[in-house]
mmCIF file of C-alpha atoms in Angstrom:
data_model
loop_
_atom_site.group_PDB
_atom_site.id
_atom_site.type_symbol
_atom_site.label_atom_id
_atom_site.label_comp_id
_atom_site.label_asym_id
_atom_site.label_seq_id
_atom_site.Cartn_x
_atom_site.Cartn_y
_atom_site.Cartn_z
ATOM 1 C CA GLY A 1 98.145 91.083 84.202
ATOM 2 C CA ALA A 2 98.119 87.268 83.911
ATOM 3 C CA ALA A 3 101.591 87.222 85.680
ATOM 4 C CA ILE A 4 100.733 89.628 88.487
ATOM 5 C CA LEU A 5 97.206 87.651 89.130
ATOM 6 C CA LEU A 6 99.349 84.345 89.722
ATOM 7 C CA GLY A 7 101.376 86.547 92.153
ATOM 8 C CA ARG A 8 98.720 87.870 94.033
ATOM 9 C CA LEU A 9 96.955 84.443 94.260
ATOM 10 C CA TRP A 10 100.171 82.772 95.527
ATOM 11 C CA ASP A 11 100.542 85.823 97.969
ATOM 12 C CA ALA A 12 97.098 85.858 99.763
ATOM 13 C CA PHE A 13 97.290 81.935 99.925
ATOM 14 C CA SER A 14 100.777 81.536 101.642
ATOM 15 C CA ASP A 15 100.010 83.954 104.340
ATOM 16 C CA PRO A 16 98.502 81.222 106.600
ATOM 17 C CA ILE A 17 101.336 78.793 105.404
ATOM 18 C CA PHE A 18 104.184 81.518 106.491
ATOM 19 C CA GLY A 19 102.422 82.016 109.592
ATOM 20 C CA ARG A 20 102.003 78.473 110.547
ATOM 21 C CA PHE A 21 105.793 77.851 109.899
ATOM 22 C CA SER A 22 106.741 80.656 112.351
ATOM 23 C CA ASP A 23 104.389 79.589 114.818
ATOM 24 C CA GLN A 24 106.257 76.283 114.882
ATOM 25 C CA THR A 25 109.936 77.480 114.987
ATOM 26 C CA SER A 26 112.029 77.742 118.053
ATOM 27 C CA THR A 27 115.356 79.458 117.817
ATOM 28 C CA ARG A 28 117.303 81.780 120.449
ATOM 29 C CA PHE A 29 116.256 84.868 118.292
ATOM 30 C CA GLY A 30 112.514 84.012 118.774
ATOM 31 C CA ARG A 31 110.012 82.534 116.494
ATOM 32 C CA ARG A 32 109.412 85.645 113.948
ATOM 33 C CA ARG A 33 112.695 87.623 113.911
ATOM 34 C CA PRO A 34 114.568 84.622 112.029
ATOM 35 C CA PHE A 35 111.903 84.719 109.304
ATOM 36 C CA ILE A 36 112.151 88.884 109.279
ATOM 37 C CA LEU A 37 115.779 88.980 108.570
ATOM 38 C CA GLY A 38 116.018 85.987 106.329
ATOM 39 C CA ALA A 39 113.460 87.967 103.719
ATOM 40 C CA ALA A 40 115.389 91.079 103.950
ATOM 41 C CA ILE A 41 117.709 90.578 101.070
ATOM 42 C CA PRO A 42 115.442 88.406 98.756
ATOM 43 C CA TYR A 43 112.547 90.738 99.563
ATOM 44 C CA GLY A 44 114.489 94.085 98.263
ATOM 45 C CA LEU A 45 116.495 92.135 95.582
ATOM 46 C CA THR A 46 113.348 91.008 93.762
ATOM 47 C CA PHE A 47 111.879 94.099 93.930
ATOM 48 C CA PHE A 48 114.741 95.644 91.964
ATOM 49 C CA LEU A 49 114.845 93.009 89.381
ATOM 50 C CA LEU A 50 111.213 93.283 88.653
ATOM 51 C CA TRP A 51 112.135 96.588 86.981
ATOM 52 C CA LEU A 52 115.106 95.069 84.745
ATOM 53 C CA VAL A 53 112.553 92.977 82.384
ATOM 54 C CA PRO A 54 114.639 91.914 79.547
ATOM 55 C CA ASP A 55 114.050 93.163 76.208
ATOM 56 C CA THR A 56 112.965 89.734 74.614
ATOM 57 C CA THR A 57 110.041 87.576 73.301
ATOM 58 C CA PRO A 58 106.623 88.116 75.105
ATOM 59 C CA ALA A 59 107.136 84.373 76.551
ATOM 60 C CA VAL A 60 110.427 84.965 78.002
ATOM 61 C CA LYS A 61 109.132 88.112 79.507
ATOM 62 C CA PHE A 62 106.167 86.624 80.830
ATOM 63 C CA ILE A 63 108.454 83.829 82.479
ATOM 64 C CA TYR A 64 110.802 86.395 83.915
ATOM 65 C CA VAL A 65 107.728 88.468 85.446
ATOM 66 C CA VAL A 66 106.037 85.282 86.758
ATOM 67 C CA PHE A 67 109.374 83.938 88.533
ATOM 68 C CA PHE A 68 110.172 87.143 90.277
ATOM 69 C CA PHE A 69 106.758 88.228 91.180
ATOM 70 C CA LEU A 70 106.351 84.883 92.809
ATOM 71 C CA PHE A 71 109.755 85.157 94.563
ATOM 72 C CA HIS A 72 109.150 88.664 95.548
ATOM 73 C CA THR A 73 105.593 87.893 97.006
ATOM 74 C CA THR A 74 107.035 85.020 98.934
ATOM 75 C CA ALA A 75 109.521 87.073 100.435
ATOM 76 C CA SER A 76 107.194 89.851 101.375
ATOM 77 C CA THR A 77 105.001 87.362 102.894
ATOM 78 C CA ALA A 78 108.003 85.741 105.037
ATOM 79 C CA TYR A 79 108.672 89.211 106.272
ATOM 80 C CA SER A 80 105.192 90.793 106.759
ATOM 81 C CA VAL A 81 103.220 87.867 108.542
ATOM 82 C CA PRO A 82 105.799 87.219 111.048
ATOM 83 C CA TYR A 83 106.106 91.077 111.320
ATOM 84 C CA THR A 84 102.623 91.670 112.362
ATOM 85 C CA ALA A 85 102.700 88.650 114.303
ATOM 86 C CA LEU A 86 104.823 90.399 116.638
ATOM 87 C CA THR A 87 102.360 92.907 117.665
ATOM 88 C CA PRO A 88 100.743 91.065 120.897
ATOM 89 C CA GLU A 89 104.568 90.203 122.046
ATOM 90 C CA LEU A 90 105.682 93.850 121.649
ATOM 91 C CA ALA A 91 102.537 95.406 123.029
ATOM 92 C CA LYS A 92 101.155 93.502 125.998
ATOM 93 C CA THR A 93 98.230 95.724 127.311
ATOM 94 C CA TYR A 94 94.887 96.560 125.786
ATOM 95 C CA ASP A 95 96.043 100.415 125.195
ATOM 96 C CA GLU A 96 99.743 99.655 124.463
ATOM 97 C CA ARG A 97 98.440 98.049 121.163
ATOM 98 C CA THR A 98 97.018 101.129 119.850
ATOM 99 C CA SER A 99 99.719 103.350 120.647
ATOM 100 C CA LEU A 100 102.208 100.968 118.789
ATOM 101 C CA ASN A 101 99.946 100.741 115.759
ATOM 102 C CA ALA A 102 99.797 104.385 115.575
ATOM 103 C CA TYR A 103 103.500 104.402 115.006
ATOM 104 C CA ARG A 104 103.186 101.776 112.612
ATOM 105 C CA MET A 105 100.421 103.548 110.668
ATOM 106 C CA PHE A 106 102.235 106.633 110.444
ATOM 107 C CA PHE A 107 105.054 104.878 108.877
ATOM 108 C CA SER A 108 102.690 102.948 106.880
ATOM 109 C CA ILE A 109 100.779 105.861 105.260
ATOM 110 C CA LEU A 110 103.758 108.172 104.720
ATOM 111 C CA GLY A 111 105.660 105.404 103.075
ATOM 112 C CA GLY A 112 102.662 104.934 100.744
ATOM 113 C CA LEU A 113 102.487 108.534 99.984
ATOM 114 C CA ILE A 114 106.371 108.709 99.224
ATOM 115 C CA ALA A 115 105.985 105.584 97.178
ATOM 116 C CA GLY A 116 103.001 107.563 95.224
ATOM 117 C CA ALA A 117 105.195 110.354 94.291
ATOM 118 C CA VAL A 118 108.940 109.826 94.193
ATOM 119 C CA PRO A 119 109.124 107.259 91.359
ATOM 120 C CA ALA A 120 107.661 109.564 88.902
ATOM 121 C CA PHE A 121 110.297 112.477 90.021
ATOM 122 C CA ILE A 122 113.088 110.163 89.878
ATOM 123 C CA VAL A 123 111.873 109.155 86.224
ATOM 124 C CA GLN A 124 111.540 112.684 85.202
ATOM 125 C CA MET A 125 115.141 113.571 86.856
ATOM 126 C CA ILE A 126 116.655 110.625 85.145
ATOM 127 C CA GLY A 127 115.135 111.583 81.995
ATOM 128 C CA ASN A 128 114.885 108.164 80.405
ATOM 129 C CA GLU A 129 111.837 105.947 81.488
ATOM 130 C CA SER A 130 113.452 102.634 81.447
ATOM 131 C CA ARG A 131 116.305 103.671 83.335
ATOM 132 C CA GLY A 132 114.582 105.829 85.668
ATOM 133 C CA TYR A 133 112.519 103.081 86.916
ATOM 134 C CA ALA A 134 115.578 100.700 87.233
ATOM 135 C CA VAL A 135 117.013 103.564 89.363
ATOM 136 C CA MET A 136 113.974 103.976 91.104
ATOM 137 C CA GLY A 137 113.842 99.927 91.842
ATOM 138 C CA LEU A 138 117.317 100.008 93.298
ATOM 139 C CA LEU A 139 116.706 102.771 95.679
ATOM 140 C CA PHE A 140 113.436 101.402 96.951
ATOM 141 C CA GLY A 141 114.912 97.868 96.920
ATOM 142 C CA LEU A 142 117.814 98.813 99.141
ATOM 143 C CA PHE A 143 115.266 100.639 101.561
ATOM 144 C CA ILE A 144 113.025 97.526 101.374
ATOM 145 C CA MET A 145 116.244 95.388 102.672
ATOM 146 C CA THR A 146 116.934 97.713 105.109
ATOM 147 C CA SER A 147 113.230 97.910 107.050
ATOM 148 C CA PRO A 148 113.489 94.230 107.992
ATOM 149 C CA ILE A 149 117.128 94.414 109.266
ATOM 150 C CA ILE A 150 116.011 97.641 111.282
ATOM 151 C CA VAL A 151 113.106 95.374 112.914
ATOM 152 C CA PHE A 152 115.624 92.240 113.777
ATOM 153 C CA PHE A 153 118.241 94.248 115.604
ATOM 154 C CA PHE A 154 115.844 96.556 117.370
ATOM 155 C CA THR A 155 112.984 94.367 118.786
ATOM 156 C CA LYS A 156 113.385 91.683 121.230
ATOM 157 C CA GLU A 157 111.786 88.113 121.475
ATOM 158 C CA SER A 158 111.473 85.625 123.789
ATOM 159 C CA ARG A 159 112.061 82.115 123.041
ATOM 160 C CA GLU A 160 109.021 79.954 122.943
ATOM 161 C CA LYS A 161 109.262 76.812 124.767
ATOM 162 C CA HIS A 162 105.584 75.702 124.242
ATOM 163 C CA LEU A 163 105.067 75.467 120.313
ATOM 164 C CA SER A 164 101.939 74.600 119.006
ATOM 165 C CA LYS A 165 101.471 70.962 118.337
ATOM 166 C CA LYS A 166 98.116 70.920 116.788
ATOM 167 C CA LYS A 167 98.040 69.847 112.490
ATOM 168 C CA LEU A 168 97.188 72.912 110.360
ATOM 169 C CA PHE A 169 93.377 72.031 109.807
ATOM 170 C CA GLU A 170 93.041 71.485 113.699
ATOM 171 C CA ALA A 171 94.386 74.792 114.396
ATOM 172 C CA LEU A 172 91.933 76.297 111.706
ATOM 173 C CA LYS A 173 89.209 74.368 113.440
ATOM 174 C CA ASP A 174 89.892 76.489 116.715
ATOM 175 C CA VAL A 175 90.273 79.623 114.834
ATOM 176 C CA ILE A 176 86.543 79.121 113.250
ATOM 177 C CA GLN A 177 85.509 78.592 117.044
ATOM 178 C CA ASN A 178 87.384 81.656 118.459
ATOM 179 C CA LYS A 179 84.182 83.938 118.116
ATOM 180 C CA PRO A 180 86.143 87.199 119.073
ATOM 181 C CA PHE A 181 88.294 86.805 116.195
ATOM 182 C CA VAL A 182 85.804 85.854 113.698
ATOM 183 C CA TYR A 183 84.152 89.249 114.427
ATOM 184 C CA ALA A 184 87.466 90.955 114.236
ATOM 185 C CA VAL A 185 88.588 89.549 111.245
ATOM 186 C CA PHE A 186 85.572 90.061 109.174
ATOM 187 C CA MET A 187 85.298 93.666 110.455
ATOM 188 C CA PHE A 188 89.070 93.773 109.177
ATOM 189 C CA PHE A 189 88.064 92.676 105.901
ATOM 190 C CA PHE A 190 84.912 94.705 105.234
ATOM 191 C CA THR A 191 87.054 97.925 106.078
ATOM 192 C CA TRP A 192 90.235 97.401 104.564
ATOM 193 C CA THR A 193 88.299 96.403 101.386
ATOM 194 C CA GLY A 194 86.228 99.618 101.708
ATOM 195 C CA VAL A 195 89.384 101.745 102.109
ATOM 196 C CA ASN A 196 90.884 100.138 99.170
ATOM 197 C CA VAL A 197 87.786 100.791 97.092
ATOM 198 C CA VAL A 198 87.972 104.286 98.149
ATOM 199 C CA SER A 199 91.798 104.737 97.098
ATOM 200 C CA ALA A 200 91.028 102.885 93.960
ATOM 201 C CA THR A 201 87.923 105.158 92.733
ATOM 202 C CA ILE A 202 89.020 108.552 93.794
ATOM 203 C CA ILE A 203 90.818 108.919 90.555
ATOM 204 C CA TYR A 204 87.808 108.545 88.674
ATOM 205 C CA PHE A 205 85.557 110.547 90.840
ATOM 206 C CA ALA A 206 87.752 113.177 91.110
ATOM 207 C CA THR A 207 88.310 113.540 87.223
ATOM 208 C CA TYR A 208 85.079 112.800 85.760
ATOM 209 C CA VAL A 209 82.294 113.617 88.681
ATOM 210 C CA MET A 210 84.365 116.620 90.119
ATOM 211 C CA GLY A 211 86.337 117.956 87.328
ATOM 212 C CA ARG A 212 89.620 118.180 89.062
ATOM 213 C CA GLU A 213 91.807 115.881 87.422
ATOM 214 C CA GLU A 214 94.719 118.146 87.681
ATOM 215 C CA GLU A 215 94.358 118.290 91.508
ATOM 216 C CA ILE A 216 94.203 114.264 92.116
ATOM 217 C CA GLY A 217 97.592 114.283 93.653
ATOM 218 C CA ILE A 218 96.584 117.255 95.947
ATOM 219 C CA LEU A 219 93.281 115.695 96.974
ATOM 220 C CA ILE A 220 94.996 112.560 97.911
ATOM 221 C CA GLY A 221 97.993 114.164 99.842
ATOM 222 C CA VAL A 222 95.581 116.151 101.761
ATOM 223 C CA LEU A 223 93.195 113.060 102.693
ATOM 224 C CA PHE A 224 96.207 110.785 104.025
ATOM 225 C CA LEU A 225 98.357 113.369 105.480
ATOM 226 C CA SER A 226 95.415 114.732 107.564
ATOM 227 C CA SER A 227 94.766 111.297 108.316
ATOM 228 C CA ILE A 228 98.346 110.949 109.777
ATOM 229 C CA VAL A 229 97.756 113.994 112.005
ATOM 230 C CA PHE A 230 94.501 112.675 113.727
ATOM 231 C CA LEU A 231 96.250 109.229 114.470
ATOM 232 C CA PRO A 232 97.108 110.470 118.168
ATOM 233 C CA VAL A 233 93.739 111.658 118.363
ATOM 234 C CA TRP A 234 92.417 108.188 118.142
ATOM 235 C CA VAL A 235 94.945 107.081 120.418
ATOM 236 C CA LYS A 236 93.310 109.540 123.006
ATOM 237 C CA ILE A 237 89.799 108.463 122.088
ATOM 238 C CA SER A 238 90.269 104.781 122.394
ATOM 239 C CA GLY A 239 91.815 105.426 125.542
ATOM 240 C CA LYS A 240 88.862 107.024 126.958
ATOM 241 C CA LEU A 241 86.288 104.668 125.109
ATOM 242 C CA GLU A 242 86.433 100.959 124.397
ATOM 243 C CA LYS A 243 88.375 100.236 120.853
ATOM 244 C CA ARG A 244 84.930 98.980 119.453
ATOM 245 C CA ARG A 245 83.070 102.077 120.152
ATOM 246 C CA ALA A 246 86.037 104.121 119.217
ATOM 247 C CA TYR A 247 86.034 102.202 115.844
ATOM 248 C CA GLN A 248 82.307 102.234 115.129
ATOM 249 C CA ALA A 249 82.508 106.260 115.819
ATOM 250 C CA GLY A 250 85.275 106.533 113.389
ATOM 251 C CA MET A 251 83.417 104.388 110.683
ATOM 252 C CA LEU A 252 80.263 106.521 110.824
ATOM 253 C CA GLU A 253 82.048 109.677 110.701
ATOM 254 C CA LEU A 254 83.635 108.328 107.681
ATOM 255 C CA ILE A 255 80.426 106.834 106.122
ATOM 256 C CA CYS A 256 78.938 110.446 106.664
ATOM 257 C CA CYS A 257 81.875 112.456 104.951
ATOM 258 C CA LEU A 258 82.062 109.757 102.004
ATOM 259 C CA LEU A 259 78.329 110.357 101.344
ATOM 260 C CA PHE A 260 78.698 113.971 101.647
ATOM 261 C CA ILE A 261 81.324 114.287 98.969
ATOM 262 C CA THR A 262 79.884 111.620 96.665
ATOM 263 C CA PHE A 263 76.503 113.798 96.207
ATOM 264 C CA PHE A 264 78.158 117.223 97.152
ATOM 265 C CA GLY A 265 81.599 117.241 96.388
ATOM 266 C CA ASP A 266 81.158 118.402 92.584
ATOM 267 C CA VAL A 267 79.268 121.774 93.793
ATOM 268 C CA LEU A 268 81.612 122.564 96.824
ATOM 269 C CA ASN A 269 84.009 125.599 96.099
ATOM 270 C CA ASP A 270 87.836 124.919 96.905
ATOM 271 C CA ILE A 271 87.790 125.964 100.591
ATOM 272 C CA TRP A 272 84.845 123.636 101.465
ATOM 273 C CA LEU A 273 86.094 120.790 99.678
ATOM 274 C CA TYR A 274 89.234 120.892 101.182
ATOM 275 C CA ILE A 275 88.029 121.155 104.672
ATOM 276 C CA THR A 276 85.518 118.244 103.922
ATOM 277 C CA ILE A 277 88.708 115.878 102.931
ATOM 278 C CA ILE A 278 90.549 117.085 105.898
ATOM 279 C CA ILE A 279 87.609 115.940 107.988
ATOM 280 C CA THR A 280 87.215 112.957 106.047
ATOM 281 C CA GLY A 281 91.013 111.999 107.082
ATOM 282 C CA PHE A 282 89.708 111.852 110.520
ATOM 283 C CA GLY A 283 87.713 108.700 109.454
ATOM 284 C CA VAL A 284 90.360 107.204 107.368
ATOM 285 C CA SER A 285 92.652 107.493 110.458
ATOM 286 C CA ALA A 286 90.300 105.392 112.308
ATOM 287 C CA ALA A 287 90.128 102.714 109.758
ATOM 288 C CA HIS A 288 93.743 102.585 109.683
ATOM 289 C CA ILE A 289 94.647 102.202 113.398
ATOM 290 C CA LEU A 290 91.880 100.801 115.073
ATOM 291 C CA PRO A 291 91.242 97.437 113.029
ATOM 292 C CA PHE A 292 94.894 96.809 113.613
ATOM 293 C CA SER A 293 94.770 97.260 117.477
ATOM 294 C CA ILE A 294 91.463 95.152 117.999
ATOM 295 C CA LEU A 295 92.904 92.169 116.096
ATOM 296 C CA PRO A 296 95.575 91.336 118.691
ATOM 297 C CA ASP A 297 93.438 91.197 121.649
ATOM 298 C CA ALA A 298 91.371 88.576 119.675
ATOM 299 C CA VAL A 299 94.298 86.672 119.026
ATOM 300 C CA GLU A 300 95.264 86.912 122.699
ATOM 301 C CA TYR A 301 92.019 85.499 123.690
ATOM 302 C CA ASP A 302 92.821 82.317 121.717
ATOM 303 C CA ARG A 303 96.261 82.208 123.846
ATOM 304 C CA VAL A 304 94.543 82.317 127.113
ATOM 305 C CA ILE A 305 91.877 79.853 126.387
ATOM 306 C CA SER A 306 93.780 77.135 124.129
ATOM 307 C CA GLY A 307 97.221 77.672 125.998
ATOM 308 C CA GLU A 308 98.930 77.776 122.444
ATOM 309 C CA LYS A 309 100.669 80.833 120.971
ATOM 310 C CA ARG A 310 99.532 80.747 117.222
ATOM 311 C CA GLU A 311 99.814 84.363 116.547
ATOM 312 C CA GLY A 312 101.366 83.590 113.045
ATOM 313 C CA MET A 313 98.382 81.651 111.810
ATOM 314 C CA TYR A 314 96.156 83.945 113.093
ATOM 315 C CA TYR A 315 97.703 87.196 111.384
ATOM 316 C CA GLY A 316 98.356 84.974 108.315
ATOM 317 C CA LEU A 317 94.254 84.458 108.162
ATOM 318 C CA SER A 318 94.021 88.406 108.638
ATOM 319 C CA THR A 319 96.236 89.304 105.798
ATOM 320 C CA PHE A 320 94.715 86.292 103.442
ATOM 321 C CA PHE A 321 91.228 87.952 103.968
ATOM 322 C CA GLN A 322 92.752 91.347 103.528
ATOM 323 C CA LYS A 323 94.330 90.643 99.942
ATOM 324 C CA LEU A 324 91.395 88.388 99.045
ATOM 325 C CA GLY A 325 88.604 91.115 99.752
ATOM 326 C CA THR A 326 90.945 93.735 97.958
ATOM 327 C CA SER A 327 91.580 91.605 94.708
ATOM 328 C CA LEU A 328 87.688 90.983 94.540
ATOM 329 C CA MET A 329 86.857 94.306 95.348
ATOM 330 C CA LEU A 330 88.868 95.588 92.820
ATOM 331 C CA PHE A 331 87.811 93.213 90.214
ATOM 332 C CA ILE A 332 84.134 94.196 91.194
ATOM 333 C CA VAL A 333 84.808 97.832 90.481
ATOM 334 C CA GLY A 334 86.401 97.028 87.120
ATOM 335 C CA VAL A 335 83.796 95.046 85.679
ATOM 336 C CA THR A 336 81.104 97.612 87.108
ATOM 337 C CA LEU A 337 82.731 100.518 85.250
ATOM 338 C CA GLU A 338 83.109 98.264 82.203
ATOM 339 C CA ILE A 339 79.544 97.252 82.213
ATOM 340 C CA SER A 340 78.344 100.702 82.598
ATOM 341 C CA GLY A 341 80.090 101.878 79.434
ATOM 342 C CA TYR A 342 83.085 103.815 80.811
ATOM 343 C CA ILE A 343 85.413 104.844 78.623
ATOM 344 C CA PRO A 344 88.893 106.299 79.713
ATOM 345 C CA ASN A 345 89.725 109.987 78.498
ATOM 346 C CA VAL A 346 86.398 111.154 77.472
ATOM 347 C CA GLN A 347 83.392 113.019 78.917
ATOM 348 C CA GLN A 348 81.278 110.101 80.414
ATOM 349 C CA GLU A 349 77.447 109.734 80.130
ATOM 350 C CA PRO A 350 75.180 110.416 83.055
ATOM 351 C CA HIS A 351 74.612 106.732 83.925
ATOM 352 C CA VAL A 352 78.519 106.308 84.220
ATOM 353 C CA ILE A 353 79.009 109.267 86.387
ATOM 354 C CA PHE A 354 76.151 107.605 88.738
ATOM 355 C CA THR A 355 78.184 104.460 88.648
ATOM 356 C CA ILE A 356 81.093 106.303 89.731
ATOM 357 C CA ARG A 357 79.489 108.036 92.501
ATOM 358 C CA MET A 358 78.089 104.607 93.722
ATOM 359 C CA LEU A 359 81.617 102.965 93.586
ATOM 360 C CA PHE A 360 83.236 105.810 95.410
ATOM 361 C CA GLY A 361 80.633 106.531 98.345
ATOM 362 C CA VAL A 362 77.620 104.222 98.487
ATOM 363 C CA PHE A 363 79.503 101.019 98.163
ATOM 364 C CA PRO A 364 82.384 101.516 100.525
ATOM 365 C CA ALA A 365 79.851 103.104 102.886
ATOM 366 C CA ALA A 366 78.052 99.813 103.083
ATOM 367 C CA LEU A 367 81.162 97.945 103.644
ATOM 368 C CA PHE A 368 82.012 100.105 106.601
ATOM 369 C CA LEU A 369 78.324 99.711 107.932
ATOM 370 C CA THR A 370 78.902 95.902 107.854
ATOM 371 C CA GLY A 371 82.019 96.699 110.084
ATOM 372 C CA ILE A 372 80.214 98.639 112.395
ATOM 373 C CA ILE A 373 77.424 95.893 112.578
ATOM 374 C CA LEU A 374 80.317 93.082 113.357
ATOM 375 C CA MET A 375 81.513 95.016 116.114
ATOM 376 C CA ILE A 376 78.231 95.095 118.079
ATOM 377 C CA PRO A 377 78.430 91.630 119.348
ATOM 378 C CA TYR A 378 82.129 91.711 119.567
ATOM 379 C CA PRO A 379 82.715 90.965 123.328
ATOM 380 C CA ILE A 380 86.501 92.149 124.408
ATOM 381 C CA ASP A 381 86.713 95.109 126.275
ATOM 382 C CA ARG A 382 89.097 96.488 129.043
ATOM 383 C CA ASN A 383 87.075 94.549 131.655
ATOM 384 C CA PHE A 384 86.836 91.256 129.698
ATOM 385 C CA GLN A 385 90.574 91.566 129.118
ATOM 386 C CA LYS A 386 91.461 91.788 132.790
ATOM 387 C CA ASN A 387 88.925 89.143 133.745
ATOM 388 C CA MET A 388 90.731 87.047 131.080
ATOM 389 C CA PHE A 389 94.003 87.459 132.358
ATOM 390 C CA LYS A 390 92.474 87.133 136.099
ATOM 391 C CA GLY A 391 91.229 83.621 135.033
ATOM 392 C CA GLU A 392 94.818 82.793 133.245
ATOM 393 C CA GLU A 393 96.631 83.554 136.898
ATOM 394 C CA LYS A 394 94.036 81.235 138.660
ATOM 395 C CA ASP A 395 94.783 78.354 136.465
ATOM 396 C CA HIS A 396 98.552 78.943 136.684
ATOM 397 C CA GLU A 397 98.250 78.867 140.583
ATOM 398 C CA ALA A 398 95.761 75.842 140.458
ATOM 399 C CA GLY A 399 98.566 74.122 138.068
#
């Protein structure tokens, strides 16, 4: 546990650092793609090695896990931050960014479902737990290596001549003064914290509140598969509405569904429960696609007003807040359950059931509501962006 905690802390705080490094890199392959390619082998190899912990003393095991987990999270950051920072360059327009992130979220959600289901299948097929997880680590490690290589060879990035020259803390000061980004990043923080709280507590809710422990895999599968199906719908909706309005509508729908399941999920029959889960997937889909399509617009705003391209630092800060929020809220969930008197694998007391209901539904609903409120003053829409680019063109002509 301590080894994982150390790794996660380093993982979060290293995001802005690697983002800044990529902003100040200039090669014929671009700024981001060299990091992506360089991370490929260590990213996959360290994942595999984490499943080959030697059978030795606890102290040696601890050192082994800390070393390779820190190495793995570093490689992960070196890949993921430059990868996400490519978004504004790959998708230039307001609506293109929504479409691009729909494809990204399709593979992200699908990959999450596969990662949740396949390891147990491999272990069962091998018949030996330690050997099974080693095989799983090898297969997943090879897949992890392949993904960055594909990104490197199948994307193009122009060579940036005007690199950011400001020092880190000067650049961070500019970030704080970028009001659209501040609204967007905190919306992102509360939305993804809420999504992760739901993901972490759905097992407790399904087991102890609804009494459907044997259906947990099916419930989660239906929820996230339906969210995949609804991704193109949100692309259409955000094309008709402004992104922030689409986001607010999606989060409001998700809040209503969560609260309905929280207080009535245990009395619904199978048909109505799964219908409700599918409808909830509509809101979950919005939570996956829209925050990621709103962020690049706020990052683009900085480029227009400052003249510097600092996408790496911006996306590094975004992932920092995402990881920090997830770790913090999951800690709060664990502590709250412990204080309530939760005991695993036994029938829970009424006050524990009440606590689980609050954690699963009311708590994330409050987080999503905060995201909705943060989008009220968010200024960037289609007209704002068009005027922003017109102003930039006039500046170039004047220059």
